[in-house]
Amino acid sequence: MTLRIFGDGKSGNCLKVKWTAQRLRLPFEWIEVDILKGESRTADFLAMNPAGQVPAVILEDGRALAQSNAIMLHLAEGSVLIPADPYLKAKMYEWLFWEQYSHEPYVAVARFQVAYMGKPVESLDGKLVERGHAALARLENGLSESGFLVGDRLTLADIALVAYTRVAHEGGFDLARYPAVKAWVGRVETALGID
């Protein structure tokens, strides 16, 4: 059985799982799920992932797994995308946890509201915008001494964080304000072969 990835091709959380599988050269089948049409709320989908969210995967052995960072960690276990050094591995986890708590809820939500709901940037909640900029500033600071977030090479931290950062402009965030972030996005996109 081939790995099956259920995802929305516009979702950064879904794309980071796809990019991880591609980077690791894992064979997989992509099943597009249109969340705006409620396709993640069908009985079949909920049987696989009761949270009704994408991404979700069916592993080669038939077991289901959800949550983007958990899927990435499972797929990349033992690979070069996870540092062998315990401290660097913990730093990668630090970025992964921060991404879901302090980056995605602001940068991705602003993007969704503007790009998919048609909300004008000027009408976004001020706190959402402020926290989005704070997240991008944190990334800028984190990239001030290295070309990647952990050590000197691509890890899951970069894949996870580039997913929504690269499209932050779709939520009204100008990456020109964050030159280290903008350069890093280019490096990660090149490494992953995405444009």
Tab-separated table of C-alpha atoms in Angstrom:
chain	number	residue	atom	x	y	z
A	1	MET	CA	0.000	0.000	0.000
A	2	THR	CA	1.295	3.462	-0.918
A	3	LEU	CA	1.303	6.394	1.470
A	4	ARG	CA	-1.855	8.431	0.853
A	5	ILE	CA	-1.868	12.143	1.717
A	6	PHE	CA	-5.238	13.854	2.040
A	7	GLY	CA	-4.793	17.586	1.696
A	8	ASP	CA	-5.868	20.915	0.310
A	9	GLY	CA	-3.279	22.097	-2.215
A	10	LYS	CA	-3.632	25.702	-1.026
A	11	SER	CA	-2.978	24.878	2.619
A	12	GLY	CA	0.523	25.404	3.960
A	13	ASN	CA	-0.086	22.722	6.579
A	14	CYS	CA	-0.849	20.248	3.814
A	15	LEU	CA	1.937	21.365	1.508
A	16	LYS	CA	4.601	20.940	4.173
A	17	VAL	CA	3.647	17.264	4.464
A	18	LYS	CA	3.776	16.897	0.675
A	19	TRP	CA	7.168	18.657	0.491
A	20	THR	CA	8.567	16.438	3.238
A	21	ALA	CA	7.490	13.303	1.372
A	22	GLN	CA	8.932	14.655	-1.871
A	23	ARG	CA	12.222	15.672	-0.233
A	24	LEU	CA	12.554	12.174	1.202
A	25	ARG	CA	11.568	10.638	-2.164
A	26	LEU	CA	8.724	8.720	-0.568
A	27	PRO	CA	6.162	7.458	-3.056
A	28	PHE	CA	2.715	8.789	-2.236
A	29	GLU	CA	-0.714	9.426	-3.642
A	30	TRP	CA	-2.108	12.939	-3.172
A	31	ILE	CA	-5.863	13.090	-2.580
A	32	GLU	CA	-7.170	16.645	-2.930
A	33	VAL	CA	-9.704	17.587	-0.243
A	34	ASP	CA	-11.678	20.801	-0.749
A	35	ILE	CA	-12.279	22.035	2.783
A	36	LEU	CA	-14.420	24.931	1.568
A	37	LYS	CA	-16.846	22.374	0.121
A	38	GLY	CA	-16.918	20.397	3.374
A	39	GLU	CA	-15.004	17.413	2.001
A	40	SER	CA	-13.175	17.001	5.325
A	41	ARG	CA	-16.509	16.633	7.104
A	42	THR	CA	-17.833	13.584	5.276
A	43	ALA	CA	-18.463	10.371	7.203
A	44	ASP	CA	-15.584	8.616	5.408
A	45	PHE	CA	-13.136	11.403	6.171
A	46	LEU	CA	-14.239	11.684	9.809
A	47	ALA	CA	-13.759	7.935	10.202
A	48	MET	CA	-10.126	8.483	9.218
A	49	ASN	CA	-9.633	11.745	11.151
A	50	PRO	CA	-12.364	12.582	13.677
A	51	ALA	CA	-11.020	16.158	13.934
A	52	GLY	CA	-12.170	16.729	10.351
A	53	GLN	CA	-8.963	18.520	9.399
A	54	VAL	CA	-6.376	18.241	6.683
A	55	PRO	CA	-3.746	17.068	6.299
A	56	ALA	CA	-4.285	13.469	7.182
A	57	VAL	CA	-2.475	10.421	5.892
A	58	ILE	CA	-3.026	6.741	5.548
A	59	LEU	CA	0.352	5.125	6.110
A	60	GLU	CA	1.647	2.183	4.112
A	61	ASP	CA	0.409	-0.191	6.831
A	62	GLY	CA	-3.124	1.256	6.699
A	63	ARG	CA	-2.996	3.292	9.914
A	64	ALA	CA	-4.200	6.914	9.865
A	65	LEU	CA	-2.264	9.890	11.201
A	66	ALA	CA	-3.210	13.572	11.400
A	67	GLN	CA	-1.644	16.920	12.364
A	68	SER	CA	0.939	18.246	9.926
A	69	ASN	CA	3.948	18.361	12.219
A	70	ALA	CA	3.248	14.883	13.627
A	71	ILE	CA	3.024	13.529	10.080
A	72	MET	CA	6.252	15.267	9.061
A	73	LEU	CA	8.078	13.908	12.105
A	74	HIS	CA	6.836	10.391	11.400
A	75	LEU	CA	7.811	10.483	7.734
A	76	ALA	CA	11.249	11.978	8.440
A	77	GLU	CA	12.203	9.713	11.360
A	78	GLY	CA	15.857	8.734	10.952
A	79	SER	CA	16.443	11.086	8.001
A	80	VAL	CA	18.724	14.096	7.566
A	81	LEU	CA	15.689	16.382	8.025
A	82	ILE	CA	15.869	15.691	11.773
A	83	PRO	CA	19.204	16.600	13.405
A	84	ALA	CA	21.044	13.736	15.078
A	85	ASP	CA	22.471	16.027	17.766
A	86	PRO	CA	20.009	16.013	20.706
A	87	TYR	CA	20.239	19.765	21.300
A	88	LEU	CA	19.736	20.645	17.632
A	89	LYS	CA	16.864	18.184	17.485
A	90	ALA	CA	15.275	19.925	20.476
A	91	LYS	CA	15.769	23.310	18.758
A	92	MET	CA	13.964	21.907	15.716
A	93	TYR	CA	11.073	20.839	17.979
A	94	GLU	CA	11.110	24.299	19.546
A	95	TRP	CA	10.554	25.881	16.120
A	96	LEU	CA	7.873	23.313	15.219
A	97	PHE	CA	5.883	23.970	18.396
A	98	TRP	CA	6.315	27.726	18.017
A	99	GLU	CA	5.129	27.535	14.397
A	100	GLN	CA	1.777	26.040	15.367
A	101	TYR	CA	1.243	28.313	18.371
A	102	SER	CA	2.758	31.679	17.434
A	103	HIS	CA	3.084	31.818	13.635
A	104	GLU	CA	0.362	29.833	11.859
A	105	PRO	CA	-2.541	31.261	13.940
A	106	TYR	CA	-1.670	34.762	12.759
A	107	VAL	CA	0.118	34.655	9.401
A	108	ALA	CA	-2.011	31.823	7.987
A	109	VAL	CA	-5.272	33.132	9.428
A	110	ALA	CA	-4.673	36.606	7.943
A	111	ARG	CA	-3.922	34.967	4.590
A	112	PHE	CA	-7.098	32.872	4.763
A	113	GLN	CA	-9.253	35.878	5.605
A	114	VAL	CA	-7.811	38.012	2.794
A	115	ALA	CA	-7.127	35.474	0.037
A	116	TYR	CA	-10.064	33.118	0.569
A	117	MET	CA	-12.745	35.107	2.348
A	118	GLY	CA	-12.092	38.320	0.404
A	119	LYS	CA	-11.627	40.483	3.481
A	120	PRO	CA	-9.706	43.735	2.876
A	121	VAL	CA	-6.325	43.848	4.623
A	122	GLU	CA	-7.370	47.091	6.304
A	123	SER	CA	-10.259	45.338	8.039
A	124	LEU	CA	-8.150	42.589	9.636
A	125	ASP	CA	-8.138	42.512	13.425
A	126	GLY	CA	-5.283	44.688	14.664
A	127	LYS	CA	-4.058	42.048	17.118
A	128	LEU	CA	-3.918	39.458	14.318
A	129	VAL	CA	-1.740	41.749	12.209
A	130	GLU	CA	0.426	42.746	15.162
A	131	ARG	CA	1.056	39.135	16.145
A	132	GLY	CA	1.731	38.175	12.528
A	133	HIS	CA	4.418	40.846	12.321
A	134	ALA	CA	5.810	39.705	15.681
A	135	ALA	CA	6.104	36.168	14.296
A	136	LEU	CA	7.894	37.390	11.179
A	137	ALA	CA	10.209	39.522	13.342
A	138	ARG	CA	11.006	36.435	15.451
A	139	LEU	CA	11.903	34.550	12.281
A	140	GLU	CA	14.056	37.466	11.107
A	141	ASN	CA	15.930	37.370	14.399
A	142	GLY	CA	16.274	33.581	14.275
A	143	LEU	CA	17.813	33.765	10.815
A	144	SER	CA	20.282	36.537	11.649
A	145	GLU	CA	23.187	34.139	12.241
A	146	SER	CA	22.475	31.219	9.927
A	147	GLY	CA	20.945	30.438	6.566
A	148	PHE	CA	18.579	27.918	8.136
A	149	LEU	CA	16.635	27.798	11.392
A	150	VAL	CA	18.585	24.948	13.006
A	151	GLY	CA	22.265	24.445	12.340
A	152	ASP	CA	23.559	24.952	8.842
A	153	ARG	CA	21.161	22.826	6.798
A	154	LEU	CA	17.525	22.277	5.937
A	155	THR	CA	15.425	20.614	8.653
A	156	LEU	CA	11.734	20.059	9.271
A	157	ALA	CA	11.709	23.444	11.031
A	158	ASP	CA	12.422	25.183	7.723
A	159	ILE	CA	9.840	23.147	5.825
A	160	ALA	CA	7.177	23.802	8.458
A	161	LEU	CA	7.794	27.525	8.680
A	162	VAL	CA	8.284	28.278	5.000
A	163	ALA	CA	4.821	26.938	4.155
A	164	TYR	CA	2.887	30.011	5.269
A	165	THR	CA	5.759	32.487	5.384
A	166	ARG	CA	6.287	32.254	1.613
A	167	VAL	CA	2.680	33.373	1.030
A	168	ALA	CA	2.488	35.882	3.892
A	169	HIS	CA	1.998	38.674	1.345
A	170	GLU	CA	-1.402	37.122	0.553
A	171	GLY	CA	-2.401	38.153	4.073
A	172	GLY	CA	-1.001	41.653	3.785
A	173	PHE	CA	2.475	41.034	5.247
A	174	ASP	CA	5.286	42.574	3.191
A	175	LEU	CA	8.373	40.375	3.449
A	176	ALA	CA	10.535	43.265	2.198
A	177	ARG	CA	10.462	44.366	5.863
A	178	TYR	CA	12.214	41.094	6.738
A	179	PRO	CA	15.235	40.667	4.414
A	180	ALA	CA	16.711	37.630	6.182
A	181	VAL	CA	13.305	35.917	6.040
A	182	LYS	CA	12.885	36.775	2.357
A	183	ALA	CA	16.335	35.362	1.512
A	184	TRP	CA	15.630	32.241	3.603
A	185	VAL	CA	12.317	31.660	1.784
A	186	GLY	CA	14.254	31.661	-1.490
A	187	ARG	CA	16.833	29.189	-0.138
A	188	VAL	CA	14.199	26.807	1.185
A	189	GLU	CA	12.093	27.002	-1.979
A	190	THR	CA	15.213	26.204	-4.032
A	191	ALA	CA	16.133	23.296	-1.755
A	192	LEU	CA	12.607	21.894	-2.017
A	193	GLY	CA	12.263	22.588	-5.736
A	194	ILE	CA	9.151	24.742	-5.314
A	195	ASP	CA	8.358	28.121	-6.818
